[in-house]
Short mmCIF file of C-alpha atoms and ligand atoms in Angstrom, two decimals:
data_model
loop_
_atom_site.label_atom_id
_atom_site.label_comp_id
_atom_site.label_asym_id
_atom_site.label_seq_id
_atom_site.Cartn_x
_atom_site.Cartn_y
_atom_site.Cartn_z
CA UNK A 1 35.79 146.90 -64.90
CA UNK A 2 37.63 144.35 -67.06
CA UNK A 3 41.29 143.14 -67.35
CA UNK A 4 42.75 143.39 -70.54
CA UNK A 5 45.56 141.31 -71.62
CA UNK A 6 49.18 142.57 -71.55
CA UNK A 7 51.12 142.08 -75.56
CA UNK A 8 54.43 140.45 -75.10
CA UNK A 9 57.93 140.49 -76.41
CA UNK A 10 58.55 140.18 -79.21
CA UNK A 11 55.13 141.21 -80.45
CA UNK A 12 56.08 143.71 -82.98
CA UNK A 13 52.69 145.64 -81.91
CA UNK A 14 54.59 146.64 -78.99
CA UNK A 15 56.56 149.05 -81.36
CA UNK A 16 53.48 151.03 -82.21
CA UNK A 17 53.77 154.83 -82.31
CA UNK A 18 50.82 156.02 -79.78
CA UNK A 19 48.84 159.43 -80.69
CA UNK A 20 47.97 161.66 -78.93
CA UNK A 21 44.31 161.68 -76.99
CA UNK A 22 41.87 164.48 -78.71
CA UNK A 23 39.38 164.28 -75.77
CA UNK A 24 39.75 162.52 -72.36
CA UNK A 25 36.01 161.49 -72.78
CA UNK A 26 34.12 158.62 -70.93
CA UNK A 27 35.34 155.70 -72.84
CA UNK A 28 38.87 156.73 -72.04
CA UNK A 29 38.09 156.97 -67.88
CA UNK A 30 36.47 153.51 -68.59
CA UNK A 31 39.99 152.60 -70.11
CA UNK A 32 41.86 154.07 -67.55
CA UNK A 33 39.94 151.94 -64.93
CA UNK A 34 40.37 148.60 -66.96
CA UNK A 35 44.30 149.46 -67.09
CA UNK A 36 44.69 150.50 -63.21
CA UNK A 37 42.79 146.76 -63.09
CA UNK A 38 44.94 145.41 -65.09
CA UNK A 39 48.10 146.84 -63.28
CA UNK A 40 47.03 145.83 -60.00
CA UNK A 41 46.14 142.07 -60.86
CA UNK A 42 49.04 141.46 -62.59
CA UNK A 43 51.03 142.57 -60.31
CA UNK A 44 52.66 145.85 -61.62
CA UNK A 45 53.68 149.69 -60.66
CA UNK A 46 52.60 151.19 -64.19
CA UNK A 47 51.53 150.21 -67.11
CA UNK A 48 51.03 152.00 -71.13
CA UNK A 49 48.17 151.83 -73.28
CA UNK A 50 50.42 150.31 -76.07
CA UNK A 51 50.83 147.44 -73.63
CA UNK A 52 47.16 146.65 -74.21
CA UNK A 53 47.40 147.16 -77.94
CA UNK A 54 46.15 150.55 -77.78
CA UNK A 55 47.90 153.09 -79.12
CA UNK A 56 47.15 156.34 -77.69
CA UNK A 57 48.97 158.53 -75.47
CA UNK A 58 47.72 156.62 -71.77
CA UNK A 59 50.05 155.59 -69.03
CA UNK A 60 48.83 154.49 -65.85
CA UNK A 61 51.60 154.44 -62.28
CA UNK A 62 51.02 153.11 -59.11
CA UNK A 63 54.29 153.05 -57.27
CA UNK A 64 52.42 153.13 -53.50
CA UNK A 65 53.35 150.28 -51.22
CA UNK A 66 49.59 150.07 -50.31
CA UNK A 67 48.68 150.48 -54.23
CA UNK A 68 46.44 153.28 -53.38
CA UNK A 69 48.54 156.09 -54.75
CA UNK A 70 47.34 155.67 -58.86
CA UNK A 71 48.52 158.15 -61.24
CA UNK A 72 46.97 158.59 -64.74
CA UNK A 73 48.61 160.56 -67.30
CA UNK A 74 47.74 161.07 -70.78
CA UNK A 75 49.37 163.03 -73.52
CA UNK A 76 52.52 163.14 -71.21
CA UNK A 77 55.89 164.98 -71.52
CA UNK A 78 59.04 165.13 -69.93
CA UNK A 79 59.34 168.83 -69.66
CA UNK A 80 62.79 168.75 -67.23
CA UNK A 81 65.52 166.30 -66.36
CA UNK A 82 67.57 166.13 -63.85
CA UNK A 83 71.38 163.60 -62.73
CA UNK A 84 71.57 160.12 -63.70
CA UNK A 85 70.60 156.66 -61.27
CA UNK A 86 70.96 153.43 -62.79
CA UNK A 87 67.76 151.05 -61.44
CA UNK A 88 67.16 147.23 -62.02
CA UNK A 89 64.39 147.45 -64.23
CA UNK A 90 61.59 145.03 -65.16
CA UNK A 91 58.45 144.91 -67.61
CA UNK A 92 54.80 143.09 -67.67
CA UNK A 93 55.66 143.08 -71.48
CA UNK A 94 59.10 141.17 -71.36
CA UNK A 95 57.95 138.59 -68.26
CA UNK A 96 60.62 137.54 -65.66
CA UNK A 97 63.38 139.51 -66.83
CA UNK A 98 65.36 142.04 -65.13
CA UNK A 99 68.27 144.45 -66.29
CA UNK A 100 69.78 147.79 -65.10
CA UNK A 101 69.37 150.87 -66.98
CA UNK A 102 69.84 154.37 -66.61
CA UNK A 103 67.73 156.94 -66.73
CA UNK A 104 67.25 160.81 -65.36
CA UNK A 105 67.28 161.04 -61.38
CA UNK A 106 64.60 163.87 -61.11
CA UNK A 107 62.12 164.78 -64.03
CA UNK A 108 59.04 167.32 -64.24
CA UNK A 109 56.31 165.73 -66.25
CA UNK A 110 53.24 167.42 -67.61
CA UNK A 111 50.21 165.83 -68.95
CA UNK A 112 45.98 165.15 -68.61
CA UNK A 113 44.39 164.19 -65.95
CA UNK A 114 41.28 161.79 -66.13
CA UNK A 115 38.78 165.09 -66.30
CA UNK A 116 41.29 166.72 -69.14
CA UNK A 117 43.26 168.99 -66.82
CA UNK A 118 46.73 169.97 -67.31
CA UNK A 119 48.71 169.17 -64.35
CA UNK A 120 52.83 169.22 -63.88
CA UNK A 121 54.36 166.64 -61.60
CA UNK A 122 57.92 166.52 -60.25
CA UNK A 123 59.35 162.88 -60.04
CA UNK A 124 62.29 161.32 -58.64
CA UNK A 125 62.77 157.83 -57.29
CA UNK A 126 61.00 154.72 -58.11
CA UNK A 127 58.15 157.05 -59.82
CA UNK A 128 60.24 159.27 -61.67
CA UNK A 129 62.00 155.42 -63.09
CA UNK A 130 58.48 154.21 -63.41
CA UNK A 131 57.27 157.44 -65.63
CA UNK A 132 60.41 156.92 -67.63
CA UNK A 133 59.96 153.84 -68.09
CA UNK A 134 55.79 154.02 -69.31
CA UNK A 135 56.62 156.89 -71.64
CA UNK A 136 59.11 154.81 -73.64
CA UNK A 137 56.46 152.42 -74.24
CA UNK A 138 54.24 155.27 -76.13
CA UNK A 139 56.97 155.58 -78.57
CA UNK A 140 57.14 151.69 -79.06
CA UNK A 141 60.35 151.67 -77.10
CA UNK A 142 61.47 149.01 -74.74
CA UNK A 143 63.77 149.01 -71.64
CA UNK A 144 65.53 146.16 -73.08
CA UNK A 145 66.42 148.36 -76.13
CA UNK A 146 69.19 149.69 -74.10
CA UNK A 147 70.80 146.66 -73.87
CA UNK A 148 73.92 145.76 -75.04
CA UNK A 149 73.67 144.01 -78.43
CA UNK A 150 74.84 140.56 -76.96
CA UNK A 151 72.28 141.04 -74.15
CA UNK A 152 69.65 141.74 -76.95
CA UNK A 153 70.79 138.84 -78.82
CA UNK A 154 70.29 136.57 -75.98
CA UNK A 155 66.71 137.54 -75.04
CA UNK A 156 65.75 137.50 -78.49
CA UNK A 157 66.76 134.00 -78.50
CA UNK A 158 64.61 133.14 -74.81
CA UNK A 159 61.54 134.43 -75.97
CA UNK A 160 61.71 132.80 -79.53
CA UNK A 161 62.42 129.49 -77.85
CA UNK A 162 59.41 130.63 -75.20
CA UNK A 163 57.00 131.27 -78.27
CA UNK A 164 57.73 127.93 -79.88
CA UNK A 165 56.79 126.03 -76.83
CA UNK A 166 53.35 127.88 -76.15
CA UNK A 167 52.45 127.40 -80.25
CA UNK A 168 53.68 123.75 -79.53
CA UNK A 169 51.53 122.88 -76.49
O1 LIG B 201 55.83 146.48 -62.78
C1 LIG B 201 56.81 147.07 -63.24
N1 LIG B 201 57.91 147.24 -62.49
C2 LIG B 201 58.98 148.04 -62.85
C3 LIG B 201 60.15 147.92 -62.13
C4 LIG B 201 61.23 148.72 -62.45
C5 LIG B 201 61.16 149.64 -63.46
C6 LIG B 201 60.00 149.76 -64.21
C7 LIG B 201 58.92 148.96 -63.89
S1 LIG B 201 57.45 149.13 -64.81
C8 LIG B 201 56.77 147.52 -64.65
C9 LIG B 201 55.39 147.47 -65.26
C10 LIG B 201 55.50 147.71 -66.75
O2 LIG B 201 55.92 146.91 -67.54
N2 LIG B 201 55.15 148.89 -67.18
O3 LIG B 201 55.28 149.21 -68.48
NI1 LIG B 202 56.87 147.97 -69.24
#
């Protein structure tokens, strides 16, 4: 197993399109171990492929409090949506900031599993967020995207300054 290192904000990689998987073949179980690694160590509940600069349709979600509960879903869609809850959100990709943001209350998701099977799921809670949340990331979105502009503007301006310190030292 290997940990693979999390892309950052603003890194315009993280806006990368992911495709969809052809075959769920060996190297991809092999990536889907390195990611669930990667999750775990960092600490984090899920994490996308695109957050590891790959760009295919992979999330991995973990949202057990003994982190023994790991989901792996490839090529996944939301298939049903349910009410609204508004959760304080954070990302491994945007470190050490939170925000609220809404999203769907209850959602049925259907994707892969790691042998290629088609399986349905229904979410709600901190998994359904988390799911939410991962999927954005395939379509190089961000949970900070649904900011307000001023918010947006601000952040931009952290992480610039943040940048500019790590080239500087
Ligand atoms: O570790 C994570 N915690 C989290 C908390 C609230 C809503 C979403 C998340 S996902 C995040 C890990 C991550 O960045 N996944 O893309
Ligand atoms: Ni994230």
């Amino acid at each position: 197993m290997a940990k693979l290192d999390i892309l950052r904000f603003p890194d315009p990689r993280l806006r990368t399109k992911a495709v969809p998987i052809k075959e769920v073949s060996d190297a991809i179980r092999v990536l889907i171990d390195d990611m669930l690694e990667t999750m775990y160590d960092a600490p984090g509940i899920g994490l996308a492929a695109t957050q590891v600069n790959v760009h295919q349709q992979l999330v991995v979600v973990d949202v057990s409090e003994d982190k023994n509960q790991p989901y792996c879903f490839i090529n996944p869609k939301i298939t049903q949506r349910d009410g609204e809850e508004i959760c304080e959100e954070g990302c491994l990709s945007v470190p050490e900031y939170y925000a609220e943001v809404q999203r769907s209350e209850t959602i049925t998701v259907k994707a892969l599993d790691r042998d290629g099977k088609e399986f349905e799921l229904e979410a709600d809670g901190m998994l359904a967020v988390c799911i939410q949340h991962e999927l954005d990331h395939l379509k190089g979105k961000l949970f900070v995207d649904y900011l307000s502009p001023l918010k947006q503007k601000r952040l931009q301006k952290k992480f610039a300054k943040l940048a500019k310190q790590a080239a500087s030292s």
